[in-house]
mmCIF file of C-alpha atoms in Angstrom:
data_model
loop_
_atom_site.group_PDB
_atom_site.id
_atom_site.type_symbol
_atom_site.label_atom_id
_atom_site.label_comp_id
_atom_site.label_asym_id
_atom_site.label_seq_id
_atom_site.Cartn_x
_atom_site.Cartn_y
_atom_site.Cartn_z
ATOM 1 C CA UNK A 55 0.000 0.000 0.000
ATOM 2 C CA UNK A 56 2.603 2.636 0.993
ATOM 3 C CA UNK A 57 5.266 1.720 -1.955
ATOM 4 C CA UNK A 58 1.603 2.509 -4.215
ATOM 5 C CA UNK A 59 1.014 5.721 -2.237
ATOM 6 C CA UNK A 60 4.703 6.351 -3.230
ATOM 7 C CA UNK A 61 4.759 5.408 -6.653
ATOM 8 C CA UNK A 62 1.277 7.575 -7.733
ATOM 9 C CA UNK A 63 1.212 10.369 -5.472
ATOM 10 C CA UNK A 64 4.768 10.587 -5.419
ATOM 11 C CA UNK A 65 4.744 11.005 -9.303
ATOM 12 C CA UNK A 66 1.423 12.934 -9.111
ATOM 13 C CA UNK A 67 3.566 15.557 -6.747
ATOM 14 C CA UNK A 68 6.612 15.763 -9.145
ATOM 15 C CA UNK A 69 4.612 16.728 -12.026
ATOM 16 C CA UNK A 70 2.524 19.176 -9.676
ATOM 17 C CA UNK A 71 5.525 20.919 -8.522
ATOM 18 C CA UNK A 72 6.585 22.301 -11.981
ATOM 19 C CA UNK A 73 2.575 22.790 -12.790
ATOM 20 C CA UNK A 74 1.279 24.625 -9.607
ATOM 21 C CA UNK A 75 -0.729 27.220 -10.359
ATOM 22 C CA UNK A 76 -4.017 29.104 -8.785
ATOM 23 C CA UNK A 77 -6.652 26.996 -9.524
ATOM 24 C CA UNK A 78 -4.628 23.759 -7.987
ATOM 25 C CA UNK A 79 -3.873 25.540 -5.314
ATOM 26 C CA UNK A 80 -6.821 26.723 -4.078
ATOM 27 C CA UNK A 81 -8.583 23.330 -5.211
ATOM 28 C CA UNK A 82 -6.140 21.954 -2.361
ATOM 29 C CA UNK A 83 -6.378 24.324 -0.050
ATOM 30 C CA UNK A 84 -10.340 23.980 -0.178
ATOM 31 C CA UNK A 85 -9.739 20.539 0.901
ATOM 32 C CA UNK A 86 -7.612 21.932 3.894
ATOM 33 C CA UNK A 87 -10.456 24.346 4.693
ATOM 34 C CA UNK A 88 -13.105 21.537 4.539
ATOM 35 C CA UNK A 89 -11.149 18.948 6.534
ATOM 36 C CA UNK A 90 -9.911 21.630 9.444
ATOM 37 C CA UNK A 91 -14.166 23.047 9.647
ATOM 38 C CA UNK A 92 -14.946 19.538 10.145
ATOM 39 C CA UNK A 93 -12.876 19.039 12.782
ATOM 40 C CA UNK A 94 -13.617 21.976 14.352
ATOM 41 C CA UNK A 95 -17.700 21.576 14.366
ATOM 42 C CA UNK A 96 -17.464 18.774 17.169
ATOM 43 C CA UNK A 97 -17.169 15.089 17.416
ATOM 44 C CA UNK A 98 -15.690 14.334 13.845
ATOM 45 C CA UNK A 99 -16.381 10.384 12.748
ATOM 46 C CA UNK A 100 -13.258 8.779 11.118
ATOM 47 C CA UNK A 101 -15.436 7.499 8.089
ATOM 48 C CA UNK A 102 -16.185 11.045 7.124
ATOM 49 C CA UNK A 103 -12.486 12.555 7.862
ATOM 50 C CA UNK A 104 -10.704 9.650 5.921
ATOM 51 C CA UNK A 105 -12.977 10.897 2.951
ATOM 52 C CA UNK A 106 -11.739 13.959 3.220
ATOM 53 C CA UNK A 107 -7.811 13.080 3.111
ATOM 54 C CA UNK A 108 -8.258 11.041 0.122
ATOM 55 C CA UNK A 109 -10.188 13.704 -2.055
ATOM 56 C CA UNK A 110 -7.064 16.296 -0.816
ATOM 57 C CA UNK A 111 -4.661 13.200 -1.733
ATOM 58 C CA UNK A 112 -6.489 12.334 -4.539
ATOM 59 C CA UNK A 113 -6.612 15.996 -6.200
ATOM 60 C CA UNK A 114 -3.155 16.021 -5.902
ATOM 61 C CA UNK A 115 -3.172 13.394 -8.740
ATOM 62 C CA UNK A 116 -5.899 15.449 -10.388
ATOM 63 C CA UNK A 117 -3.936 18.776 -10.124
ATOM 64 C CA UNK A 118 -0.717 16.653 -11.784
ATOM 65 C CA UNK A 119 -2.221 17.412 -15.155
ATOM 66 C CA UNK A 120 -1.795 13.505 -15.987
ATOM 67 C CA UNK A 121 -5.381 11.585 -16.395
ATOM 68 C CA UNK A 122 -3.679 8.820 -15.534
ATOM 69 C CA UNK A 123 -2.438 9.257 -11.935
ATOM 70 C CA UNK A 124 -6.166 10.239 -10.571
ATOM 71 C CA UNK A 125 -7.385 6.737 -12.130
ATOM 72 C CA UNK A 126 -5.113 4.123 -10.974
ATOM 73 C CA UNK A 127 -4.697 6.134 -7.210
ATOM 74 C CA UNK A 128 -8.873 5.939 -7.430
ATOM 75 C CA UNK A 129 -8.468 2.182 -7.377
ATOM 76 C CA UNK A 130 -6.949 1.361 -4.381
ATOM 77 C CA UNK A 131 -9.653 4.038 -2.434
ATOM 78 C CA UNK A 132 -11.292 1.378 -0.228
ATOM 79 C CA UNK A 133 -7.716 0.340 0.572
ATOM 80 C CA UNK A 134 -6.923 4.103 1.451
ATOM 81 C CA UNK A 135 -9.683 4.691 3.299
ATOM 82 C CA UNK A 136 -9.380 2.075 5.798
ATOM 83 C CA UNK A 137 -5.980 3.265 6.593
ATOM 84 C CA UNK A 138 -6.821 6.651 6.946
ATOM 85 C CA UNK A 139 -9.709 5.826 8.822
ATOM 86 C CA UNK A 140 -7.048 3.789 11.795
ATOM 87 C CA UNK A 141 -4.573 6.523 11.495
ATOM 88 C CA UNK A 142 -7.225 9.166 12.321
ATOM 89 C CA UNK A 143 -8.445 6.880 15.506
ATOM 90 C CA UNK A 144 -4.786 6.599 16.885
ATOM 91 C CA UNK A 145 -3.474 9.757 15.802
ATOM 92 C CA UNK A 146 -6.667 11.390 16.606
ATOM 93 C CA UNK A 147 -8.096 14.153 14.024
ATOM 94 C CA UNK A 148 -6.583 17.561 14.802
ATOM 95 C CA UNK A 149 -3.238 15.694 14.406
ATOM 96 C CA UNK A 150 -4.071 13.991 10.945
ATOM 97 C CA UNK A 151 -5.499 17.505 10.006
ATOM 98 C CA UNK A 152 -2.411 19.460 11.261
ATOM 99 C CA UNK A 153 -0.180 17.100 9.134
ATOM 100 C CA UNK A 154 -2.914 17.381 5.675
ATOM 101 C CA UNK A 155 -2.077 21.444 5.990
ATOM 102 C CA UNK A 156 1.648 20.904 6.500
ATOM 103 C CA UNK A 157 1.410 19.054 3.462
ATOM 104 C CA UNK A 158 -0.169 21.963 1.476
ATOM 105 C CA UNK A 159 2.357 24.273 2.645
ATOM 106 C CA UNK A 160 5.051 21.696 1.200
ATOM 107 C CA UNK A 161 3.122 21.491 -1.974
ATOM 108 C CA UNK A 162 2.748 24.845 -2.255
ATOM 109 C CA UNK A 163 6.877 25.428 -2.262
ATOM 110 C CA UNK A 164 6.602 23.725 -5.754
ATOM 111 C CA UNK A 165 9.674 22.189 -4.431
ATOM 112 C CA UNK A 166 9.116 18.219 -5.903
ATOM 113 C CA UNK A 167 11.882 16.519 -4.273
ATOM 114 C CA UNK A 168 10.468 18.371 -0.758
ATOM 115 C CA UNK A 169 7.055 16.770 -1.437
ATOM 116 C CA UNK A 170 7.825 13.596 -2.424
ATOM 117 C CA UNK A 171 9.752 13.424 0.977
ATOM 118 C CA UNK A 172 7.440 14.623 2.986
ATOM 119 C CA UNK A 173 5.157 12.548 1.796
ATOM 120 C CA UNK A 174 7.151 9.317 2.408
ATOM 121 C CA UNK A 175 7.984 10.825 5.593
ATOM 122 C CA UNK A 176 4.751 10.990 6.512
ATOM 123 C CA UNK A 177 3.947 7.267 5.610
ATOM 124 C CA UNK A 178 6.822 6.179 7.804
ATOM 125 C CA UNK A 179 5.820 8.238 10.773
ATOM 126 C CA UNK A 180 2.036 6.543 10.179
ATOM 127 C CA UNK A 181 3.651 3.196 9.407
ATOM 128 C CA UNK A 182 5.586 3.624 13.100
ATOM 129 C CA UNK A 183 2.856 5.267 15.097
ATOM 130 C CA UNK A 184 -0.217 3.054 13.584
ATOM 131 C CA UNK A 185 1.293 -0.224 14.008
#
Protein backbone atom coordinates (compact mmCIF):
# COMPACT_ATOMS: atom_id res chain seq x y z
CA UNK A 1 0.00 0.00 0.00
CA UNK A 2 2.60 2.64 0.99
CA UNK A 3 5.27 1.72 -1.96
CA UNK A 4 1.60 2.51 -4.22
CA UNK A 5 1.01 5.72 -2.24
CA UNK A 6 4.70 6.35 -3.23
CA UNK A 7 4.76 5.41 -6.65
CA UNK A 8 1.28 7.58 -7.73
CA UNK A 9 1.21 10.37 -5.47
CA UNK A 10 4.77 10.59 -5.42
CA UNK A 11 4.74 11.01 -9.30
CA UNK A 12 1.42 12.93 -9.11
CA UNK A 13 3.57 15.56 -6.75
CA UNK A 14 6.61 15.76 -9.15
CA UNK A 15 4.61 16.73 -12.03
CA UNK A 16 2.52 19.18 -9.68
CA UNK A 17 5.53 20.92 -8.52
CA UNK A 18 6.58 22.30 -11.98
CA UNK A 19 2.57 22.79 -12.79
CA UNK A 20 1.28 24.62 -9.61
CA UNK A 21 -0.73 27.22 -10.36
CA UNK A 22 -4.02 29.10 -8.79
CA UNK A 23 -6.65 27.00 -9.52
CA UNK A 24 -4.63 23.76 -7.99
CA UNK A 25 -3.87 25.54 -5.31
CA UNK A 26 -6.82 26.72 -4.08
CA UNK A 27 -8.58 23.33 -5.21
CA UNK A 28 -6.14 21.95 -2.36
CA UNK A 29 -6.38 24.32 -0.05
CA UNK A 30 -10.34 23.98 -0.18
CA UNK A 31 -9.74 20.54 0.90
CA UNK A 32 -7.61 21.93 3.89
CA UNK A 33 -10.46 24.35 4.69
CA UNK A 34 -13.10 21.54 4.54
CA UNK A 35 -11.15 18.95 6.53
CA UNK A 36 -9.91 21.63 9.44
CA UNK A 37 -14.17 23.05 9.65
CA UNK A 38 -14.95 19.54 10.14
CA UNK A 39 -12.88 19.04 12.78
CA UNK A 40 -13.62 21.98 14.35
CA UNK A 41 -17.70 21.58 14.37
CA UNK A 42 -17.46 18.77 17.17
CA UNK A 43 -17.17 15.09 17.42
CA UNK A 44 -15.69 14.33 13.84
CA UNK A 45 -16.38 10.38 12.75
CA UNK A 46 -13.26 8.78 11.12
CA UNK A 47 -15.44 7.50 8.09
CA UNK A 48 -16.19 11.05 7.12
CA UNK A 49 -12.49 12.55 7.86
CA UNK A 50 -10.70 9.65 5.92
CA UNK A 51 -12.98 10.90 2.95
CA UNK A 52 -11.74 13.96 3.22
CA UNK A 53 -7.81 13.08 3.11
CA UNK A 54 -8.26 11.04 0.12
CA UNK A 55 -10.19 13.70 -2.05
CA UNK A 56 -7.06 16.30 -0.82
CA UNK A 57 -4.66 13.20 -1.73
CA UNK A 58 -6.49 12.33 -4.54
CA UNK A 59 -6.61 16.00 -6.20
CA UNK A 60 -3.16 16.02 -5.90
CA UNK A 61 -3.17 13.39 -8.74
CA UNK A 62 -5.90 15.45 -10.39
CA UNK A 63 -3.94 18.78 -10.12
CA UNK A 64 -0.72 16.65 -11.78
CA UNK A 65 -2.22 17.41 -15.16
CA UNK A 66 -1.79 13.50 -15.99
CA UNK A 67 -5.38 11.58 -16.40
CA UNK A 68 -3.68 8.82 -15.53
CA UNK A 69 -2.44 9.26 -11.94
CA UNK A 70 -6.17 10.24 -10.57
CA UNK A 71 -7.39 6.74 -12.13
CA UNK A 72 -5.11 4.12 -10.97
CA UNK A 73 -4.70 6.13 -7.21
CA UNK A 74 -8.87 5.94 -7.43
CA UNK A 75 -8.47 2.18 -7.38
CA UNK A 76 -6.95 1.36 -4.38
CA UNK A 77 -9.65 4.04 -2.43
CA UNK A 78 -11.29 1.38 -0.23
CA UNK A 79 -7.72 0.34 0.57
CA UNK A 80 -6.92 4.10 1.45
CA UNK A 81 -9.68 4.69 3.30
CA UNK A 82 -9.38 2.07 5.80
CA UNK A 83 -5.98 3.27 6.59
CA UNK A 84 -6.82 6.65 6.95
CA UNK A 85 -9.71 5.83 8.82
CA UNK A 86 -7.05 3.79 11.79
CA UNK A 87 -4.57 6.52 11.49
CA UNK A 88 -7.22 9.17 12.32
CA UNK A 89 -8.44 6.88 15.51
CA UNK A 90 -4.79 6.60 16.88
CA UNK A 91 -3.47 9.76 15.80
CA UNK A 92 -6.67 11.39 16.61
CA UNK A 93 -8.10 14.15 14.02
CA UNK A 94 -6.58 17.56 14.80
CA UNK A 95 -3.24 15.69 14.41
CA UNK A 96 -4.07 13.99 10.95
CA UNK A 97 -5.50 17.51 10.01
CA UNK A 98 -2.41 19.46 11.26
CA UNK A 99 -0.18 17.10 9.13
CA UNK A 100 -2.91 17.38 5.67
CA UNK A 101 -2.08 21.44 5.99
CA UNK A 102 1.65 20.90 6.50
CA UNK A 103 1.41 19.05 3.46
CA UNK A 104 -0.17 21.96 1.48
CA UNK A 105 2.36 24.27 2.64
CA UNK A 106 5.05 21.70 1.20
CA UNK A 107 3.12 21.49 -1.97
CA UNK A 108 2.75 24.84 -2.26
CA UNK A 109 6.88 25.43 -2.26
CA UNK A 110 6.60 23.73 -5.75
CA UNK A 111 9.67 22.19 -4.43
CA UNK A 112 9.12 18.22 -5.90
CA UNK A 113 11.88 16.52 -4.27
CA UNK A 114 10.47 18.37 -0.76
CA UNK A 115 7.06 16.77 -1.44
CA UNK A 116 7.83 13.60 -2.42
CA UNK A 117 9.75 13.42 0.98
CA UNK A 118 7.44 14.62 2.99
CA UNK A 119 5.16 12.55 1.80
CA UNK A 120 7.15 9.32 2.41
CA UNK A 121 7.98 10.83 5.59
CA UNK A 122 4.75 10.99 6.51
CA UNK A 123 3.95 7.27 5.61
CA UNK A 124 6.82 6.18 7.80
CA UNK A 125 5.82 8.24 10.77
CA UNK A 126 2.04 6.54 10.18
CA UNK A 127 3.65 3.20 9.41
CA UNK A 128 5.59 3.62 13.10
CA UNK A 129 2.86 5.27 15.10
CA UNK A 130 -0.22 3.05 13.58
CA UNK A 131 1.29 -0.22 14.01
Amino acid sequence: MMEMRIAIEGKALELLASTLDENSSTALYNHVRTAREYVADGEPAASVLAEKFFDFHHEICICSGNFILPLLFNTFRYATLTYWEIAVNHLGPQKCVDLMEEMYQVIMKKDAQKSVSYLFNELQMFMTQVR
